[in-house]
PDB file of C-alpha atoms in Angstrom:
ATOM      1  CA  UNK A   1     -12.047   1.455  13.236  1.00 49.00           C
ATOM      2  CA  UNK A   2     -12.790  -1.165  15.892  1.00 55.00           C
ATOM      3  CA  UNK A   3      -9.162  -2.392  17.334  1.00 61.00           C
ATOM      4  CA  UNK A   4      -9.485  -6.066  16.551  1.00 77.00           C
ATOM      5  CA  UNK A   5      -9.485  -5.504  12.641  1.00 83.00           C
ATOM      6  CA  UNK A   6      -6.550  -3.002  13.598  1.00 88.00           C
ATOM      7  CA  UNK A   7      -3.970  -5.548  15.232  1.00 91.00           C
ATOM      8  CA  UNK A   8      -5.133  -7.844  11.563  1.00 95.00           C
ATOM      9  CA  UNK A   9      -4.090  -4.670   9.068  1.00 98.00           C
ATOM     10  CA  UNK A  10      -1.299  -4.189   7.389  1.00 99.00           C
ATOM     11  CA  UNK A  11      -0.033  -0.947   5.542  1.00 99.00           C
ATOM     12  CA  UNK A  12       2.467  -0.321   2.305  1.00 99.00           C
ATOM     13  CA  UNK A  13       4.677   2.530   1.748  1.00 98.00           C
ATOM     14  CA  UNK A  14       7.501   2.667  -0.765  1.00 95.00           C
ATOM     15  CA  UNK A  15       9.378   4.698  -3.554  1.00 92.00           C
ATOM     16  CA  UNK A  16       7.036   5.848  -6.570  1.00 85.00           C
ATOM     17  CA  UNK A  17      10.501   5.272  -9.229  1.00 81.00           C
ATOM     18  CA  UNK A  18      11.929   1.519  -8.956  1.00 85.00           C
ATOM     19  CA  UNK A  19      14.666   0.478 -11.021  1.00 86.00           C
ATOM     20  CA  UNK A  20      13.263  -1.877 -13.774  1.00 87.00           C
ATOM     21  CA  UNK A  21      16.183  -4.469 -12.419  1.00 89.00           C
ATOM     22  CA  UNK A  22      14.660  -4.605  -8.725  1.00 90.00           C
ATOM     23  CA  UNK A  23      10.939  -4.569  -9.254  1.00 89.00           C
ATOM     24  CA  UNK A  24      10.790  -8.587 -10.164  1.00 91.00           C
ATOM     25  CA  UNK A  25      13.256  -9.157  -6.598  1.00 94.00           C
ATOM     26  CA  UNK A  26      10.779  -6.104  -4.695  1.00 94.00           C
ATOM     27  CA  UNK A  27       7.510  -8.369  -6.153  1.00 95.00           C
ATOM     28  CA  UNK A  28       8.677 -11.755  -4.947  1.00 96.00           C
ATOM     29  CA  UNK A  29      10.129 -10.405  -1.531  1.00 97.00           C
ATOM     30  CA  UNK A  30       6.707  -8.661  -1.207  1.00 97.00           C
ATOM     31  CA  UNK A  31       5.090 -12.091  -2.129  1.00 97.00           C
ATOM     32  CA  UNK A  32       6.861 -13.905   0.431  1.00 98.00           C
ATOM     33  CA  UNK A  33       6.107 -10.983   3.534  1.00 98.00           C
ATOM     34  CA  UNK A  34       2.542 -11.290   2.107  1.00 98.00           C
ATOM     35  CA  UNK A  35       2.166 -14.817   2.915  1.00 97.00           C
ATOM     36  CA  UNK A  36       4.623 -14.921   5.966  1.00 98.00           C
ATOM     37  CA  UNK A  37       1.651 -11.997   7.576  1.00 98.00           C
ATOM     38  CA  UNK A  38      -1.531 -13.881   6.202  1.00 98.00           C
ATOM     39  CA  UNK A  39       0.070 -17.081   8.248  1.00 97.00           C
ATOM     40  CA  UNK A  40       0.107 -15.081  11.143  1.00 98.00           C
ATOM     41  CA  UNK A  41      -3.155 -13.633  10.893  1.00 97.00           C
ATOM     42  CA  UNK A  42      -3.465 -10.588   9.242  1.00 98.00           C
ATOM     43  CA  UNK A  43      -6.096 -10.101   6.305  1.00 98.00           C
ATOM     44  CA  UNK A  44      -6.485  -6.669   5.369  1.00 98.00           C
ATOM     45  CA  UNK A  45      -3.983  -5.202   3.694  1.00 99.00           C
ATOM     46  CA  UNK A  46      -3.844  -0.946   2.763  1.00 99.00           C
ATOM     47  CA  UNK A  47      -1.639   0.291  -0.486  1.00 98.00           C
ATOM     48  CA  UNK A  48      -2.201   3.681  -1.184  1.00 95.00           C
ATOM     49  CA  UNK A  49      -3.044   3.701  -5.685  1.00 88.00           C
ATOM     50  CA  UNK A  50       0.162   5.586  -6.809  1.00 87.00           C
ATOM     51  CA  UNK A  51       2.238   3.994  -9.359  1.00 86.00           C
ATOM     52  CA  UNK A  52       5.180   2.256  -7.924  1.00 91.00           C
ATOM     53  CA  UNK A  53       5.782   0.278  -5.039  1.00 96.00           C
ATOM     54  CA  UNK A  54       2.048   0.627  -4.042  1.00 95.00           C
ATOM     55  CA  UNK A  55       0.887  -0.634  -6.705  1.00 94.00           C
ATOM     56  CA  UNK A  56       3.046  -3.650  -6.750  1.00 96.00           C
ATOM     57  CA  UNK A  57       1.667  -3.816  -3.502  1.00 98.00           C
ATOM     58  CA  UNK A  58      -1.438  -4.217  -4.559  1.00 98.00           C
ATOM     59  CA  UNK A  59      -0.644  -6.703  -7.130  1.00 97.00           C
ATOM     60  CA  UNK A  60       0.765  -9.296  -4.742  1.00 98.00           C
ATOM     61  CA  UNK A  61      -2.459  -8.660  -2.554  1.00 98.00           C
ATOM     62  CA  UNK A  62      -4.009  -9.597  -5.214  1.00 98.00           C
ATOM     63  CA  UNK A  63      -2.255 -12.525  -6.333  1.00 96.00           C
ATOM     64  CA  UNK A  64      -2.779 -14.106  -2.916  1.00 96.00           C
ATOM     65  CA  UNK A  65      -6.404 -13.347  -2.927  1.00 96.00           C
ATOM     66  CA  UNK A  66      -6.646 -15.589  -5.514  1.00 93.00           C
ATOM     67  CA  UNK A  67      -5.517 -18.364  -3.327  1.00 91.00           C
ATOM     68  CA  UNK A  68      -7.539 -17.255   0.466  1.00 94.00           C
ATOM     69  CA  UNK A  69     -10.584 -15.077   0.151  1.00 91.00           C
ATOM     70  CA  UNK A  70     -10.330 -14.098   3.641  1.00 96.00           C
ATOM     71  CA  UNK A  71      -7.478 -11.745   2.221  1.00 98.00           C
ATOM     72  CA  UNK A  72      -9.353  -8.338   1.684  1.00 98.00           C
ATOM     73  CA  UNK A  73      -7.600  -5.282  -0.662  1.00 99.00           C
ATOM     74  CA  UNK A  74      -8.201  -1.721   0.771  1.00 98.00           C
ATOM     75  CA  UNK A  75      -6.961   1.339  -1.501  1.00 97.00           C
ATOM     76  CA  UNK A  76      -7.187   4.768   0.068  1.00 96.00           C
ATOM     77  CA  UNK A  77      -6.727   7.692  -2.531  1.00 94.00           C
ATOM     78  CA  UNK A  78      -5.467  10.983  -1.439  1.00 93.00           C
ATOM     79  CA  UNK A  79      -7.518  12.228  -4.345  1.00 92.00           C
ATOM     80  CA  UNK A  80      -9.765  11.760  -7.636  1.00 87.00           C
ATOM     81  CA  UNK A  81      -6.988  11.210  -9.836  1.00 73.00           C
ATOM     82  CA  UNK A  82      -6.594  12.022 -13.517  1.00 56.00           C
ATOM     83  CA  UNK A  83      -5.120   9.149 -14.760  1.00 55.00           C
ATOM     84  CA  UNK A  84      -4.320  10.287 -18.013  1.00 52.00           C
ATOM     85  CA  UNK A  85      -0.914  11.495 -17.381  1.00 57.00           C
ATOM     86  CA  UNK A  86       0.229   7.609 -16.697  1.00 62.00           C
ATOM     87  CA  UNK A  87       1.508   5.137 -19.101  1.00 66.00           C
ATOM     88  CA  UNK A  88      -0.617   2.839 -20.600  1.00 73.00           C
ATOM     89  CA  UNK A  89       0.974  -0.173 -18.803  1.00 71.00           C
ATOM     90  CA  UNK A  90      -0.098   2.117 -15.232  1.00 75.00           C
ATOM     91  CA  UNK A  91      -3.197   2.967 -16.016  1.00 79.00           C
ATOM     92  CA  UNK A  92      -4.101  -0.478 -17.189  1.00 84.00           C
ATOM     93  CA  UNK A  93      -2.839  -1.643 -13.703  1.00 87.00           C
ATOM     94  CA  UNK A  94      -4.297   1.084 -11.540  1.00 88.00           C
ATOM     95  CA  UNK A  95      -7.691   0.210 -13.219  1.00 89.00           C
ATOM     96  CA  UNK A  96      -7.338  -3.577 -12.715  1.00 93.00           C
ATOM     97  CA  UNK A  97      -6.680  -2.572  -9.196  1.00 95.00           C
ATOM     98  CA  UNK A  98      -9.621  -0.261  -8.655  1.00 94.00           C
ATOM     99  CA  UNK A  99     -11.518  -3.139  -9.771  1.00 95.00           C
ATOM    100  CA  UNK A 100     -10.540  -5.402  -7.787  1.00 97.00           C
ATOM    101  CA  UNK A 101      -9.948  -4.075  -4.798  1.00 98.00           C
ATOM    102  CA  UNK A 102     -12.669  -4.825  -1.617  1.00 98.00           C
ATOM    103  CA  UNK A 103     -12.421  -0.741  -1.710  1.00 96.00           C
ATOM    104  CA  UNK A 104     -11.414   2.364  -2.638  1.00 96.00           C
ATOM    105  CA  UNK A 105     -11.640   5.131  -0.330  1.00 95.00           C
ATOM    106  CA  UNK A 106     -11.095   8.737  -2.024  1.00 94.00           C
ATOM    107  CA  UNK A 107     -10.221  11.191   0.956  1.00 95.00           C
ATOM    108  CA  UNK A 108     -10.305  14.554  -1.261  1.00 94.00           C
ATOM    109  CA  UNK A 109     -12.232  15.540  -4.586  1.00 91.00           C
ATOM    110  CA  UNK A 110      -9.264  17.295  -5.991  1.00 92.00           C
ATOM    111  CA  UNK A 111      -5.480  17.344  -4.912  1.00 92.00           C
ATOM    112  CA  UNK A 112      -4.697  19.735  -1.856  1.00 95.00           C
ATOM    113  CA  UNK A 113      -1.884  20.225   0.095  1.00 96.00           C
ATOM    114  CA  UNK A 114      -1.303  17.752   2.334  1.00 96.00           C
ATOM    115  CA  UNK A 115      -3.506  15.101   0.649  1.00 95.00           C
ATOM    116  CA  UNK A 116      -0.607  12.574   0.591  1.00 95.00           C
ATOM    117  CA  UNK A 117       0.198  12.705   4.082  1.00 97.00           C
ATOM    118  CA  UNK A 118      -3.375  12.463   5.196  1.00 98.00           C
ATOM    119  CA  UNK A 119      -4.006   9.465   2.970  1.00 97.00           C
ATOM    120  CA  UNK A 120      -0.120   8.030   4.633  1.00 98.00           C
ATOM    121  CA  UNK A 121      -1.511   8.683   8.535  1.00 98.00           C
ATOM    122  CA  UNK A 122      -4.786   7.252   7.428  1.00 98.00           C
ATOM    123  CA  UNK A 123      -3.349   4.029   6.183  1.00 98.00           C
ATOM    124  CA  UNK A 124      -0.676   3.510   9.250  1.00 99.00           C
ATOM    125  CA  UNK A 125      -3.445   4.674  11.575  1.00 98.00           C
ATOM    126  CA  UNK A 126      -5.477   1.591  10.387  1.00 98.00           C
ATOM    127  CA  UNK A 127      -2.761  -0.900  10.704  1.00 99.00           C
ATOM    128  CA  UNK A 128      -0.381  -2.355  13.089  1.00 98.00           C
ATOM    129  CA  UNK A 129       2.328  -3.527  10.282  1.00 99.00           C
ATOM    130  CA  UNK A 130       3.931  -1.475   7.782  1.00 99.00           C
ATOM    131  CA  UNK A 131       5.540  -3.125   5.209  1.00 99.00           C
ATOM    132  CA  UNK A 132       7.857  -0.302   3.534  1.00 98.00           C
ATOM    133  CA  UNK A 133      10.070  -0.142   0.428  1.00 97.00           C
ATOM    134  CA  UNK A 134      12.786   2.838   1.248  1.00 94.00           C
ATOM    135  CA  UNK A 135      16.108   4.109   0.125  1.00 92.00           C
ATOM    136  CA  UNK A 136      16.028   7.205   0.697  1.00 90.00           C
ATOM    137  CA  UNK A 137      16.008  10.134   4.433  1.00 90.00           C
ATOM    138  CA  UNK A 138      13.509  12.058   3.101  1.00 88.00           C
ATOM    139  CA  UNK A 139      10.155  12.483   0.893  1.00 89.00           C
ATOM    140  CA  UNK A 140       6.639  11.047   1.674  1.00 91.00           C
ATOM    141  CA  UNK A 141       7.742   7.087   1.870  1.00 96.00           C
ATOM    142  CA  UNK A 142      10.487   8.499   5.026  1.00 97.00           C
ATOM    143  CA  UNK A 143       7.645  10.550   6.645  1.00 97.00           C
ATOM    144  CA  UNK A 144       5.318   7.915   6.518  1.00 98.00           C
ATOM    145  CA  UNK A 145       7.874   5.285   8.295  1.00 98.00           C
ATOM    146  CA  UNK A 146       8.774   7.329  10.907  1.00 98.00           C
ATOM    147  CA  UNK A 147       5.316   8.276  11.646  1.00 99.00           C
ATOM    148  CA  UNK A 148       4.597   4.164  11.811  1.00 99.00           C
ATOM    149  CA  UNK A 149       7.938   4.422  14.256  1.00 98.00           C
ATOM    150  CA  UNK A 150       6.160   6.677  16.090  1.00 98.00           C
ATOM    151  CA  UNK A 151       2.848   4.976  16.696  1.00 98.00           C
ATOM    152  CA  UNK A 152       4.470   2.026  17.448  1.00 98.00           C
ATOM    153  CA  UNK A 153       3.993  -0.518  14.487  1.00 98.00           C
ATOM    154  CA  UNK A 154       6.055  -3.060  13.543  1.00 98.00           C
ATOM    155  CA  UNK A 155       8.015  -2.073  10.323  1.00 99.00           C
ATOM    156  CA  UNK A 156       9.093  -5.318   7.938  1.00 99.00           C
ATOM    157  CA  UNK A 157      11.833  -3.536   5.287  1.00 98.00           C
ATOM    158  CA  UNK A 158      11.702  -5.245   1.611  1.00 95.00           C
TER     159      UNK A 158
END
């Protein structure tokens, strides 16, 4: 990836399970970061497709799309995933999403081990912002900020 579009990306990671009384603050906080890093500059954004934060994610991307076209939606998939096993309401959204997106970028044909953290490197390796939704020391969302620590991003907490 050529370093310019870099230093313009930004990356999501957060928690998969979100209280139903916190997702409408997490949506308008990520709303608000959105815009604050399109005024700066950035315009591609990374969410990885799991239900959750990332799809919220993906949602505000979208909502500000609407208003600046410059704004482009990436989605990188650790895998071909089935679907099926979501809610209606989820796999409504992760289809709208898919749809919309500018694209979708399937690293795997079927789930392996370590397909999660290879899609999480991928997506901080492409940015130089992570915005991050995390409550908790441990699991995939804790890896993926410290490995954003590590490479030196800045990290904006919702």
């Amino acid at each position: 990836m050529e370093s310019n579009m870099k230093e313009r990306s930004v990356c999501f990671t957060g928690h998969r399970d979100i209280e139903a009384w916190r997702k409408f603050e997490i949506k308008e906080k990520l709303f608000e970061v959105i815009k604050s890093l399109i005024y700066k500059g950035y315009t591609d954004f990374y969410a990885g497709g799991a239900y959750g934060f990332d799809m919220m994610a993906a949602l505000e991307v979208l909502r500000v799309k609407e208003l600046n076209n410059n704004v482009k939606l990436h989605i990188i998939l650790p895998y071909k995933k089935n679907v099926n096993n979501y809610c209606s309401y989820d796999k409504y959204t992760q289809n709208l999403i898919l749809e919309r997106a500018d694209d979708v970028e399937c690293l795997f044909e079927r789930y392996i081990t370590g397909c999660f953290h290879t899609r999480n490197r991928k997506m901080v390796d492409s940015s130089s912002v992570c915005v991050a939704f995390l409550e908790k020391s441990s699991g995939g969302t804790y890896f993926t900020v410290n490995y954003a620590r590590e490479k030196g991003l800045e990290i904006i907490f919702i």
